[in-house]
Coordinates of C-alpha atoms and ligand atoms in Angstrom, one line a residue:
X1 CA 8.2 -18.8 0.9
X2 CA 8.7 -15.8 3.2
X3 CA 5.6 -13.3 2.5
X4 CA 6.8 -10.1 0.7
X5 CA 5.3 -6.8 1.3
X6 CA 4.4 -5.2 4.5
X7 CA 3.5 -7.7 6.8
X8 CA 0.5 -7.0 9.6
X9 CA 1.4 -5.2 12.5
X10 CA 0.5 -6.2 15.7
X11 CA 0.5 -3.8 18.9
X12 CA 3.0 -5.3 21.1
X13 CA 1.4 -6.9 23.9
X14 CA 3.1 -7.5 27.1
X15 CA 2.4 -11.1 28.5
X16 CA 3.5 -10.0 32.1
X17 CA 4.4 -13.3 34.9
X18 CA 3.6 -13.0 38.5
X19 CA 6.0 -16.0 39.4
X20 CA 8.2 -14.1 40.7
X21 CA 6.1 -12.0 42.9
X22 CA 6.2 -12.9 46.7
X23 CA 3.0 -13.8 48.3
X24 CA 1.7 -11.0 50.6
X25 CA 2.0 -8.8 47.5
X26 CA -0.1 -11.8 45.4
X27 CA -2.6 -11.7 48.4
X28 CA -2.5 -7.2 48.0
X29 CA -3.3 -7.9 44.1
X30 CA -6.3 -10.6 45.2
X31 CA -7.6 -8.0 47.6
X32 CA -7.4 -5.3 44.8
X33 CA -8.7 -7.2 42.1
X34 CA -12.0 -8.2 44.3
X35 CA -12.2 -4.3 45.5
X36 CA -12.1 -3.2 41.6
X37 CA -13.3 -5.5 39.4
X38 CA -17.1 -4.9 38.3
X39 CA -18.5 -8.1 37.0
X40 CA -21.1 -8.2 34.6
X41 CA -24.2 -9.0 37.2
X42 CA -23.0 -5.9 38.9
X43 CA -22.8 -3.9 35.5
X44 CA -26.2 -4.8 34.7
X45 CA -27.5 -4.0 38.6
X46 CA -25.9 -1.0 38.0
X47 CA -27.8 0.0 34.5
X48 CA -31.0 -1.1 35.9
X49 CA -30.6 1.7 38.8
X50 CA -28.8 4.2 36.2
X51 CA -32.3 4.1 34.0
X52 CA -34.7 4.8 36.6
X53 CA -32.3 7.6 37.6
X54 CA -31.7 9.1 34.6
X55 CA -36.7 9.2 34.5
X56 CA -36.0 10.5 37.9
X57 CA -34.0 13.3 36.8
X58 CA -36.6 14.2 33.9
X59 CA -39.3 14.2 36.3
X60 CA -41.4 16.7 37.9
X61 CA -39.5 16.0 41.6
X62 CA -35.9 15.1 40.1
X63 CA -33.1 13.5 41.4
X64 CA -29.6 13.4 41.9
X65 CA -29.1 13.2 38.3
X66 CA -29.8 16.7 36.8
X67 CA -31.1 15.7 33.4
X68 CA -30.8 19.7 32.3
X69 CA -32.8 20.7 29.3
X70 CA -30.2 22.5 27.2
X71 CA -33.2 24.2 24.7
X72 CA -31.2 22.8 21.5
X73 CA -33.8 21.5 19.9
X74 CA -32.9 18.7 17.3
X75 CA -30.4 18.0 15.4
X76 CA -28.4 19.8 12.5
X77 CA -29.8 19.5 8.2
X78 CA -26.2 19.7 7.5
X79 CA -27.2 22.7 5.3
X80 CA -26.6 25.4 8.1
X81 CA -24.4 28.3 6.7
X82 CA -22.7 31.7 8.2
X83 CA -19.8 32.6 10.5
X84 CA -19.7 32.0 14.0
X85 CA -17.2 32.2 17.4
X86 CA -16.9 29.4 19.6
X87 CA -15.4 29.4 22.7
X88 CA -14.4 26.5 25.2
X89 CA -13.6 27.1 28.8
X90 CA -11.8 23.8 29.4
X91 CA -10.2 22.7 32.5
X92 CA -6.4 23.4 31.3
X93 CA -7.2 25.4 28.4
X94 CA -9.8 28.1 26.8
X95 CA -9.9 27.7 23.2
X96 CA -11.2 30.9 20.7
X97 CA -12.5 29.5 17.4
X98 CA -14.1 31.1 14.0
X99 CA -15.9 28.6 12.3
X100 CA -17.1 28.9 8.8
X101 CA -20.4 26.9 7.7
X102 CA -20.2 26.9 4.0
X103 CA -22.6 25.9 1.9
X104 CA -21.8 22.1 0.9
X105 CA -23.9 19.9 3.5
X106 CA -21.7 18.7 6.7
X107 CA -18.9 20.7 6.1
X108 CA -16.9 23.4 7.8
X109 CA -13.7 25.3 8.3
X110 CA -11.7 26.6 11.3
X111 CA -9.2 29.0 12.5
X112 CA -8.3 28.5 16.0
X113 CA -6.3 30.1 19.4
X114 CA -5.4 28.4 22.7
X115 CA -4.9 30.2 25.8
X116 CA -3.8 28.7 28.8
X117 CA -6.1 28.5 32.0
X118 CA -4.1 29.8 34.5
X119 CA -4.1 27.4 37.4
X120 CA -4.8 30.4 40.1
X121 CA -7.6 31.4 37.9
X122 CA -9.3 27.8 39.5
X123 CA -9.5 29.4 42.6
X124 CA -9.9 32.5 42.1
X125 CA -12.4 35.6 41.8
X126 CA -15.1 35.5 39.3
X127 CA -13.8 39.0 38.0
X128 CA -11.0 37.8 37.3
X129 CA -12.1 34.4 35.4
X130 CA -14.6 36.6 32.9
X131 CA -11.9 39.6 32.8
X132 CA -9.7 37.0 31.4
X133 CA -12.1 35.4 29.3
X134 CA -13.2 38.1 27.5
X135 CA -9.5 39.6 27.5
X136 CA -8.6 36.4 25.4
X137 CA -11.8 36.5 22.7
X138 CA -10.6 40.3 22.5
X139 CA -6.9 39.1 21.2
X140 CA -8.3 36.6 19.2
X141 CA -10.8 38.9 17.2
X142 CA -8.3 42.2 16.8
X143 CA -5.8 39.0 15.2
X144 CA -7.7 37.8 13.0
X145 CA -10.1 40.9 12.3
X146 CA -7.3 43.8 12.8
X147 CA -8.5 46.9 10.8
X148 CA -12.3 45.6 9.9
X149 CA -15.6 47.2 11.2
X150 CA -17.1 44.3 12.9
X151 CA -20.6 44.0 13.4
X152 CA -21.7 41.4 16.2
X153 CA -20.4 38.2 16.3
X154 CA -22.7 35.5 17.3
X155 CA -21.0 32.8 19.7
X156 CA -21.7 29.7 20.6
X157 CA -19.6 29.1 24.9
X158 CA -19.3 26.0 25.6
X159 CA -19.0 26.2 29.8
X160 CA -18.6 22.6 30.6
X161 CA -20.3 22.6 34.1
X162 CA -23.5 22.0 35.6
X163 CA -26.0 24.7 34.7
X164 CA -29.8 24.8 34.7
X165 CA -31.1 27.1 31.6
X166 CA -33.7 28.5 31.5
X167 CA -33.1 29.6 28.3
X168 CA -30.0 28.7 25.4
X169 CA -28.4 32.3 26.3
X170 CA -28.2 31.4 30.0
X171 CA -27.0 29.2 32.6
X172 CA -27.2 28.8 36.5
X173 CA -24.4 27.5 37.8
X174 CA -25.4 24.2 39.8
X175 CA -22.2 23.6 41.3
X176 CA -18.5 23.9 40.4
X177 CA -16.5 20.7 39.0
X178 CA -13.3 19.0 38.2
X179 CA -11.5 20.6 40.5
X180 CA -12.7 24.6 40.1
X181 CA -13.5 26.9 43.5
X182 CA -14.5 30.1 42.5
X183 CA -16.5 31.8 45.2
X184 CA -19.2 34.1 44.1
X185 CA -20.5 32.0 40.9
X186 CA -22.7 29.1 41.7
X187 CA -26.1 29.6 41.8
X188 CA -25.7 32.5 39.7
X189 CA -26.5 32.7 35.7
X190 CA -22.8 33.4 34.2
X191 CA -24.0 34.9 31.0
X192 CA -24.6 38.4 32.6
X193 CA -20.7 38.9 33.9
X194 CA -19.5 37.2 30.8
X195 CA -21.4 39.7 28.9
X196 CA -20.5 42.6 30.9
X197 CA -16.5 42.1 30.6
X198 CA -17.0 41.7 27.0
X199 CA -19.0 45.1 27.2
X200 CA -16.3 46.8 29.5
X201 CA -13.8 46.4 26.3
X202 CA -15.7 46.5 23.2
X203 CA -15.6 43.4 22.1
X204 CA -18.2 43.0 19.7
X205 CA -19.8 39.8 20.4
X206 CA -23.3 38.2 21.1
X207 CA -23.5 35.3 23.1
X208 CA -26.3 33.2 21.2
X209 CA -25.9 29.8 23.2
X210 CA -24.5 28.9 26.3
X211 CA -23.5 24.6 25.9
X212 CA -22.2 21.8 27.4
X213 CA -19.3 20.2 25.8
X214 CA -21.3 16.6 25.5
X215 CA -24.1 18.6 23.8
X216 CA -21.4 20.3 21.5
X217 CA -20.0 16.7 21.0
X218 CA -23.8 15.3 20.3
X219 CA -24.5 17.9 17.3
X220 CA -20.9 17.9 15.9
X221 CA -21.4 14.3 15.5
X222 CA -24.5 13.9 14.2
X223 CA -23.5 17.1 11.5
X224 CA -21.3 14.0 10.0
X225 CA -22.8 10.9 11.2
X226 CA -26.7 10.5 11.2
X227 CA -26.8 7.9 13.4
X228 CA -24.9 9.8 16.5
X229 CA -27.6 9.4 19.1
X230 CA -25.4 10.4 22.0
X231 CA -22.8 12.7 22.5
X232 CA -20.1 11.7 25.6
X233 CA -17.5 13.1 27.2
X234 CA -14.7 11.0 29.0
X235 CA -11.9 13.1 29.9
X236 CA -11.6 15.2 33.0
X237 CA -14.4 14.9 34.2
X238 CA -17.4 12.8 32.7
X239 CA -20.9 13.7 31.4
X240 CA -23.6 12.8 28.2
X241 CA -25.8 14.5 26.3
X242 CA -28.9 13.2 24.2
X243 CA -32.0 14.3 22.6
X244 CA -35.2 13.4 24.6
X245 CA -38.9 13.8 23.4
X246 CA -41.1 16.7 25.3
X247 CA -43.6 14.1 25.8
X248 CA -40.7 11.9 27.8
X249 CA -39.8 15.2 30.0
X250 CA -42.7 15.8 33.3
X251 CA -40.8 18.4 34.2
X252 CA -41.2 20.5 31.3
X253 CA -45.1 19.6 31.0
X254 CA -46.2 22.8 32.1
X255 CA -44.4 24.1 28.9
X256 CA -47.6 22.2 26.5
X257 CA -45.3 21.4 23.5
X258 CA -45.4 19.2 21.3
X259 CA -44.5 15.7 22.5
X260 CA -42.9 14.6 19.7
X261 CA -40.7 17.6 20.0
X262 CA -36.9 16.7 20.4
X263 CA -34.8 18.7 23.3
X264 CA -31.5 18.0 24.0
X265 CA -30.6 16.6 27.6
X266 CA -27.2 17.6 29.3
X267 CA -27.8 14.7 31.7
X268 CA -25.1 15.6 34.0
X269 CA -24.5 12.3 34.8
X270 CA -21.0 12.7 37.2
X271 CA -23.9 13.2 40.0
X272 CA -25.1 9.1 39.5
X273 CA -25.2 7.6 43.0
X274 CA -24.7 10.7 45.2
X275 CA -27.2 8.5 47.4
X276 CA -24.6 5.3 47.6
X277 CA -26.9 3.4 46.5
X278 CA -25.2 0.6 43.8
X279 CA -22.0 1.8 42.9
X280 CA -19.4 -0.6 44.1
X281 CA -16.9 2.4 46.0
X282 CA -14.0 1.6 47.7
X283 CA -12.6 3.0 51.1
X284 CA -10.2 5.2 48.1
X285 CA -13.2 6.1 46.8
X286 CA -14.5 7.5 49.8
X287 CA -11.2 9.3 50.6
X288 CA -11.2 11.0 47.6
X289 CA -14.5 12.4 48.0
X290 CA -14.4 13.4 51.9
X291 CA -10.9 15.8 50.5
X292 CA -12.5 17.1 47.3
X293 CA -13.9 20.5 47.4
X294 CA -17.4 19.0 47.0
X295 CA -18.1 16.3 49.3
X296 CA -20.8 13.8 48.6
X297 CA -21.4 15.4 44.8
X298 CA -20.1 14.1 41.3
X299 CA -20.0 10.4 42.8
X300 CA -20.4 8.5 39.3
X301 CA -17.4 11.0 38.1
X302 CA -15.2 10.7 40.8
X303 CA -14.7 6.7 40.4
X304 CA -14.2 7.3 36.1
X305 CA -13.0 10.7 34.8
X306 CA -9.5 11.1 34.7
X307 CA -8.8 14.0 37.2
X308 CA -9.6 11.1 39.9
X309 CA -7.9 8.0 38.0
X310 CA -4.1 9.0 39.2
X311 CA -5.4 10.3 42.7
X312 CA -7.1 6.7 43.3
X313 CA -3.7 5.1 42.2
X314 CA -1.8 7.2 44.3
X315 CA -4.1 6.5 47.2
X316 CA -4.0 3.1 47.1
X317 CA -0.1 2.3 46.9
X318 CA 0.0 5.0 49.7
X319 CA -2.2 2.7 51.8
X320 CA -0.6 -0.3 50.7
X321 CA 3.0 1.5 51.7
X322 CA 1.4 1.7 55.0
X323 CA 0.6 -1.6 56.1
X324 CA 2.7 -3.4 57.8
X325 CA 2.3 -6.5 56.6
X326 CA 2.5 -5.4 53.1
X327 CA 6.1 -5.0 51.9
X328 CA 6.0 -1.9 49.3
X329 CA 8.5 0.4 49.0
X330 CA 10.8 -0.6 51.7
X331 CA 12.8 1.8 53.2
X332 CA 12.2 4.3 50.6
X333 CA 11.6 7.8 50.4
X334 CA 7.5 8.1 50.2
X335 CA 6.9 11.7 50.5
X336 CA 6.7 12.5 46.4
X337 CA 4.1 9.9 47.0
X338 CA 2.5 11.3 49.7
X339 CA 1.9 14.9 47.3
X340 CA -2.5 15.0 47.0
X341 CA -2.9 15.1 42.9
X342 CA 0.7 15.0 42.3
X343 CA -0.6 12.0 39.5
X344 CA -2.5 12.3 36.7
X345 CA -4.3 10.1 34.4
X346 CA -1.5 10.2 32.3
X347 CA 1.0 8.6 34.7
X348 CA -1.5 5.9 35.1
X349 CA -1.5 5.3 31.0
X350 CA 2.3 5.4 30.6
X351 CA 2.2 2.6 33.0
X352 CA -0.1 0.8 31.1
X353 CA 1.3 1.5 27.7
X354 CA 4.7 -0.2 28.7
X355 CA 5.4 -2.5 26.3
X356 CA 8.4 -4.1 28.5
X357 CA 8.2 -7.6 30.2
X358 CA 10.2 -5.8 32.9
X359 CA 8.3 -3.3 33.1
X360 CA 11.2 -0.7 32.6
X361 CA 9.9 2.3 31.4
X362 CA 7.7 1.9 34.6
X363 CA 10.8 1.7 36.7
X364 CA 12.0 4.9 34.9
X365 CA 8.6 7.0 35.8
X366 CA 8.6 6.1 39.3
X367 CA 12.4 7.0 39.4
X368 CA 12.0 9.8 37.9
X369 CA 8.7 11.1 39.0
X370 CA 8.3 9.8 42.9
X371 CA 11.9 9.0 43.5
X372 CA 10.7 5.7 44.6
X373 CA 13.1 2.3 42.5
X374 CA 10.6 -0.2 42.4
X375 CA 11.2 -4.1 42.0
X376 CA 10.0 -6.3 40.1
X377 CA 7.5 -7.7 42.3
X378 CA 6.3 -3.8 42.9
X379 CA 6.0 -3.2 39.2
X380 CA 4.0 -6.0 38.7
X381 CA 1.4 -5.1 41.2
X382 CA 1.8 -1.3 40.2
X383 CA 0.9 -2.4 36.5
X384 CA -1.9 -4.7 37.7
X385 CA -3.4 -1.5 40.0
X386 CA -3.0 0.7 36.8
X387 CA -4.9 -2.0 34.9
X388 CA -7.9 -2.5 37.8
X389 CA -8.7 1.2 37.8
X390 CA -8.3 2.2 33.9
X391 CA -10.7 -0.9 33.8
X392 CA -13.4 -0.2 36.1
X393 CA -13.3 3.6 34.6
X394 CA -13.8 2.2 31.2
X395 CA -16.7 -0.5 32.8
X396 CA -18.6 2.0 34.8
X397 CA -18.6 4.6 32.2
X398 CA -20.2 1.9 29.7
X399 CA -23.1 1.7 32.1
X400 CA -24.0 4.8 31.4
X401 CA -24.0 4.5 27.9
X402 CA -26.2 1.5 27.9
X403 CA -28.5 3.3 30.0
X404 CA -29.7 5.7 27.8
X405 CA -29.7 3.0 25.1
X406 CA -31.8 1.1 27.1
X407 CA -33.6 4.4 28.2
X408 CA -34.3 4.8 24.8
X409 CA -35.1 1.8 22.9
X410 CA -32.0 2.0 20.9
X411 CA -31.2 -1.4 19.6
X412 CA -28.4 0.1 17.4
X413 CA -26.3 3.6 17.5
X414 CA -23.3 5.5 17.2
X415 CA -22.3 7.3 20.5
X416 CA -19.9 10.3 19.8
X417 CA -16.6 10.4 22.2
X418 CA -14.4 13.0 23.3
X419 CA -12.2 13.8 25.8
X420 CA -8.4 12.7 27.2
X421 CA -9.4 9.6 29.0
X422 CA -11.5 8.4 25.4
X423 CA -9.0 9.4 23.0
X424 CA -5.5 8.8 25.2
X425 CA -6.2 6.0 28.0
X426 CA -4.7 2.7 26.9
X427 CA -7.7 0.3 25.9
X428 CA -10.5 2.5 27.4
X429 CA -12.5 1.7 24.3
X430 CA -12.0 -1.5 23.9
X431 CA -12.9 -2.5 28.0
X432 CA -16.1 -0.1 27.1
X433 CA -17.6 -2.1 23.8
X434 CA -16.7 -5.3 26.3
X435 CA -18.7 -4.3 29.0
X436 CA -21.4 -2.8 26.5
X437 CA -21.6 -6.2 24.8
X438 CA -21.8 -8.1 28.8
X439 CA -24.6 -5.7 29.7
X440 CA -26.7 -5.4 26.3
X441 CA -26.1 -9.5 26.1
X442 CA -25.2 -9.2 22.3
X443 CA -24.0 -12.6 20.5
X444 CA -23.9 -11.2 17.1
X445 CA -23.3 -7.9 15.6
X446 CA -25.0 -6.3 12.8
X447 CA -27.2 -7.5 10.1
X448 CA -25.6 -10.9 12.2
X449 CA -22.2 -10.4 11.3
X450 CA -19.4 -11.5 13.9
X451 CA -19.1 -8.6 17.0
X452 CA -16.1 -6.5 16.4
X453 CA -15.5 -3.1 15.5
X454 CA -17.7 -1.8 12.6
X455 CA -20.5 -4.5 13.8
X456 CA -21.1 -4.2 17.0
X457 CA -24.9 -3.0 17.8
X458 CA -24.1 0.0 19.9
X459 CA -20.2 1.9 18.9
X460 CA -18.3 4.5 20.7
X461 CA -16.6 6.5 18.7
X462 CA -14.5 9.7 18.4
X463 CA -16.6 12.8 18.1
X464 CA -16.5 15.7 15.5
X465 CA -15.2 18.8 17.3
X466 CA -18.0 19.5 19.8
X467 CA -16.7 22.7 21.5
X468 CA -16.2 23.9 18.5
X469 CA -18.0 23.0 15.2
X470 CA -20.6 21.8 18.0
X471 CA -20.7 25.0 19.3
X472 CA -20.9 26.9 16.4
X473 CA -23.9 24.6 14.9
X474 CA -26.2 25.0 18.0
X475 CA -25.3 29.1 17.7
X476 CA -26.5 28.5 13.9
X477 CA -29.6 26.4 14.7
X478 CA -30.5 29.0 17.5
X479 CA -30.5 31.9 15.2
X480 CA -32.4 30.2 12.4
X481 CA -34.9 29.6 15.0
X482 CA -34.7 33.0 16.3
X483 CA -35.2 34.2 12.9
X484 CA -37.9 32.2 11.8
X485 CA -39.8 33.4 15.0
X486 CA -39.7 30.1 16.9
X487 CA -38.1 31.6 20.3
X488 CA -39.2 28.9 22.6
X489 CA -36.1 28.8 25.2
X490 CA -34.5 32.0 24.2
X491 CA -34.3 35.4 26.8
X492 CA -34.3 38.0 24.6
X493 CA -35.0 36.9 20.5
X494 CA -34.7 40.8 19.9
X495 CA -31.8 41.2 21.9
X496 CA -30.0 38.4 20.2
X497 CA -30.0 39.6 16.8
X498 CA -29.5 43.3 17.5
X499 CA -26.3 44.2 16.0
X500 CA -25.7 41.3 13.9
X501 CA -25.3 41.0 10.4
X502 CA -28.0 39.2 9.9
X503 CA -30.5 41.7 11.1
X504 CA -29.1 44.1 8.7
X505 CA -29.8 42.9 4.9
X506 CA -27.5 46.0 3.6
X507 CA -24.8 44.7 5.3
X508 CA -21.9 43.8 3.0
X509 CA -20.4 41.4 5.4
X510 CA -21.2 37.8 5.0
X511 CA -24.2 37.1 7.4
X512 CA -24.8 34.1 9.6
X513 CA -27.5 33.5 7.4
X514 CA -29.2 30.2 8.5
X515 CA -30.8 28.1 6.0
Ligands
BGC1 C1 -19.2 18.6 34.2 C2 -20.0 18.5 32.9 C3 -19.1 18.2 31.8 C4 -18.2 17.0 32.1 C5 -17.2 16.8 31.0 C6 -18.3 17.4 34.4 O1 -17.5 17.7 35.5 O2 -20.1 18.7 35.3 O3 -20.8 19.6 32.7 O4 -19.9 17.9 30.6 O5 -17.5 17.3 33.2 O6 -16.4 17.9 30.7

């Protein structure tokens, strides 16, 4: 009998058939799959050199992996209460949020704004980036505040970049990434222009922490999820965040706290391997360094995060276009092709999301995109490419993972996940929790059930809002501290609660009151 009901669904798979494909282009997808295919003695290799990195960073002489203490120290109770601001500077977008911690444990509401980044604003003066900044916080609170006598708001900015603090209130730029070049900023702490535009036009806020989205992403997720032990981001550019013990830190020694004291780490990780000394890079790999704004930094994130996923693509057909005994693209019009960045990560993932045995929708794209009408042959080795580098991303990044699992002694934990490449790319999470189980040699999941999701030892899984809720907890848990007269890490305790509501008890406005 036929089953009634619903029956399973299944995501379509595509089988795919290189029979038809001639044989230079079958030798092309040989070569390609050698060049981009990480095996799992290489992953391992690979994690080995990533751990003793990740110590070199935390060390008193440090190493091409930052390892930046971020001064967010520990995790949330879940009981945290008050009002807070959170604002993201994002590569395509800035996002204004008012977050509400109410009173029942791990809970919280949100009202939010999106501005776009302008793209001139990449590259251009820092006035201008903080006069827009603060121009949109200003909209966003005389919106949703219009007619009230505000007292300070305390905000939690999350500036995704490299920046060594000092303190939670402020930030050195290291170096600009994913694609930003704004003269005039890096080496420089951006909380003191950032405050000043705000200052310039009233706006009454108090920058309380200055955080990295993977730190945002590590509280968030451990506000719902008590065993988040690392907080990731894989989207346009890629980076981790976890909490580290004093004791575990030489270069803070000089500090004499506790060792058992937890700090979290924004380990800055896109730098892994600026020395060239295990990752497996590819003459593409090299080109796209030598053209990017940066040469010979963010090595790690320039072979995984997803501004660099459709430029290696695009590199590579370019290359293959160009050889003469490789017949691609024959007699067609190349120079849509020939555009730097003209793909993104996205292109790549429509590729790989076709669900056609031709292959049409990928015909369509390139028709309609590059101009270029592909044959069949082509479209196999275009989806094959697609499939070699949203592999190796997904491999690579894994390694990291596993190091500070490894780093760490964790034999189980949940690893909070953000970021386009995590939550759009085509099987980026399953290729990850394959490569995780290759390098951490699992045969069994969980209290020995069979490996799979829900079992396996070590999980990668979406994140709570880190840019936001994450950003608004770490404000919270700075205050508290602030309050309670532990100011280890923080410029000016006095400063930061001047003008707040929580410095006045009178105050009839709700108070960021920190439990
Ligand atoms: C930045 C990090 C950030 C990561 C993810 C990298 O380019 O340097 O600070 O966490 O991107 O957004």
């Amino acid at each position: 009998m036929a089953p009634s009901g619903p029956m399973p669904r299944r995501k379509q798979s595509r089988k795919g058939s290189m029979a038809d494909v001639p044989k230079d282009l079958l030798q092309e997808i040989k070569r390609l799959e050698d060049l981009f295919t990480v095996d799992t003695a290489k992953l391992k290799a690979i994690v080995e050199h990533f751990i003793s990195e990740l110590a070199k960073g935390l060390s008193k002489e440090g190493g091409s992996i930052p390892m930046n203490p971020t001064w967010c120290m520990g995790f949330p109770t879940g009981n945290e209460t008050g009002t807070f601001l959170a604002l993201d500077m994002g590569g395509t977008n800035l996002r204004v949020c008012e977050i509400n911690l109410p009173e029942e444990k791990g809970e919280f509401d949100i009202i939010q704004s999106k501005y776009r980044m302008p793209e001139e604003l990449k590259t251009g003066t820092a006035d201008e980036l903080w006069g827009y900044i603060a121009d949109c916080l200003q909209q966003f609170i005389e919106y949703h505040h219009e007619g009230e006598k505000l007292d300070k708001l305390p905000l939690g900015f999350t500036f995704s970049y490299p920046a060594t603090q000092e303190y939670i209130d402020h930030g050195v730029l290291q170096r600009w990434t994913k694609g930003f070049d704004i003269e005039g900023v890096e080496g420089k702490d951006v909380v003191p222009p950032f405050e000043a535009a705000l200052e310039e036009r009233g706006v009454p806020i108090k920058l309380t922490a200055l955080i990295n989205d993977t730190t945002g992403t590590l509280i968030a997720s451990s506000y719902t999820d008590s065993e988040m032990k690392i907080g990731c981001i894989f989207g346009t550019g890629c980076n981790a965040a976890y909490m580290e013990h004093f004791g575990e830190v030489p270069k803070l020694a000089h500090m004499k706290v506790d060792p058992q004291q937890e700090i979290a780490i924004n380990c800055e990780w896109g730098a892994f391997d600026n020395e060239h000394k295990i990752l497996p890079r590819t003459q593409y790999d090299v080109i796209i360094d030598k053209d990017s704004p940066r040469p010979g930094q963010q090595s790690f994130e320039k072979m995984v995060a997803g501004l660099y996923l459709g430029e290696l693509f695009r590199l590579v057909l370019l290359d293959l276009h160009e050889q003469p005994h490789v017949k691609i693209f024959e007699g067609q019009d190349v120079s849509a092709l020939k555009k730097p960045y003209s793909l993104d990560a996205s292109f790549l993932s429509d590729i790989e999301n076709d669900p056609y045995e031709n292959l049409q929708e990928t015909h369509d794209t390139f028709n309609a995109k590059l101009n270029i009408k592909c044959t069949k042959p082509e479209l196999e080795l275009i989806r094959r490419l697609a499939e070699l580098i949203g592999t190796r991303s997904a491999r690579l990044s894994a390694c990291g993972v596993a190091a500070i699992c490894k780093k760490k002694g964790y034999k189980t934990a949940h690893v909070g996940a953000d970021g386009s490449v995590f939550n759009k790319y085509p099987h980026f999470k399953a290729r990850g929790a394959q490569a995780l189980k290759e390098i951490l040699d699992w045969d069994q999941g969980r209290d020995g059930k069979p490996l799979g999701r829900g079992n396996d030892p070590v999980e990668i899984l979406p994140a709570e809002d880190g840019s936001g809720v994450g950003a608004a907890l770490i404000a919270a848990l700075t205050l508290k501290r602030v309050q309670e007269g532990n100011v280890m890490g923080i410029r000016d305790p006095e400063g930061m609660l001047k003008g707040m509501k929580a410095s006045d008890p009178k105050s009839k406005q709700v108070a960021p009151e920190v439990k």
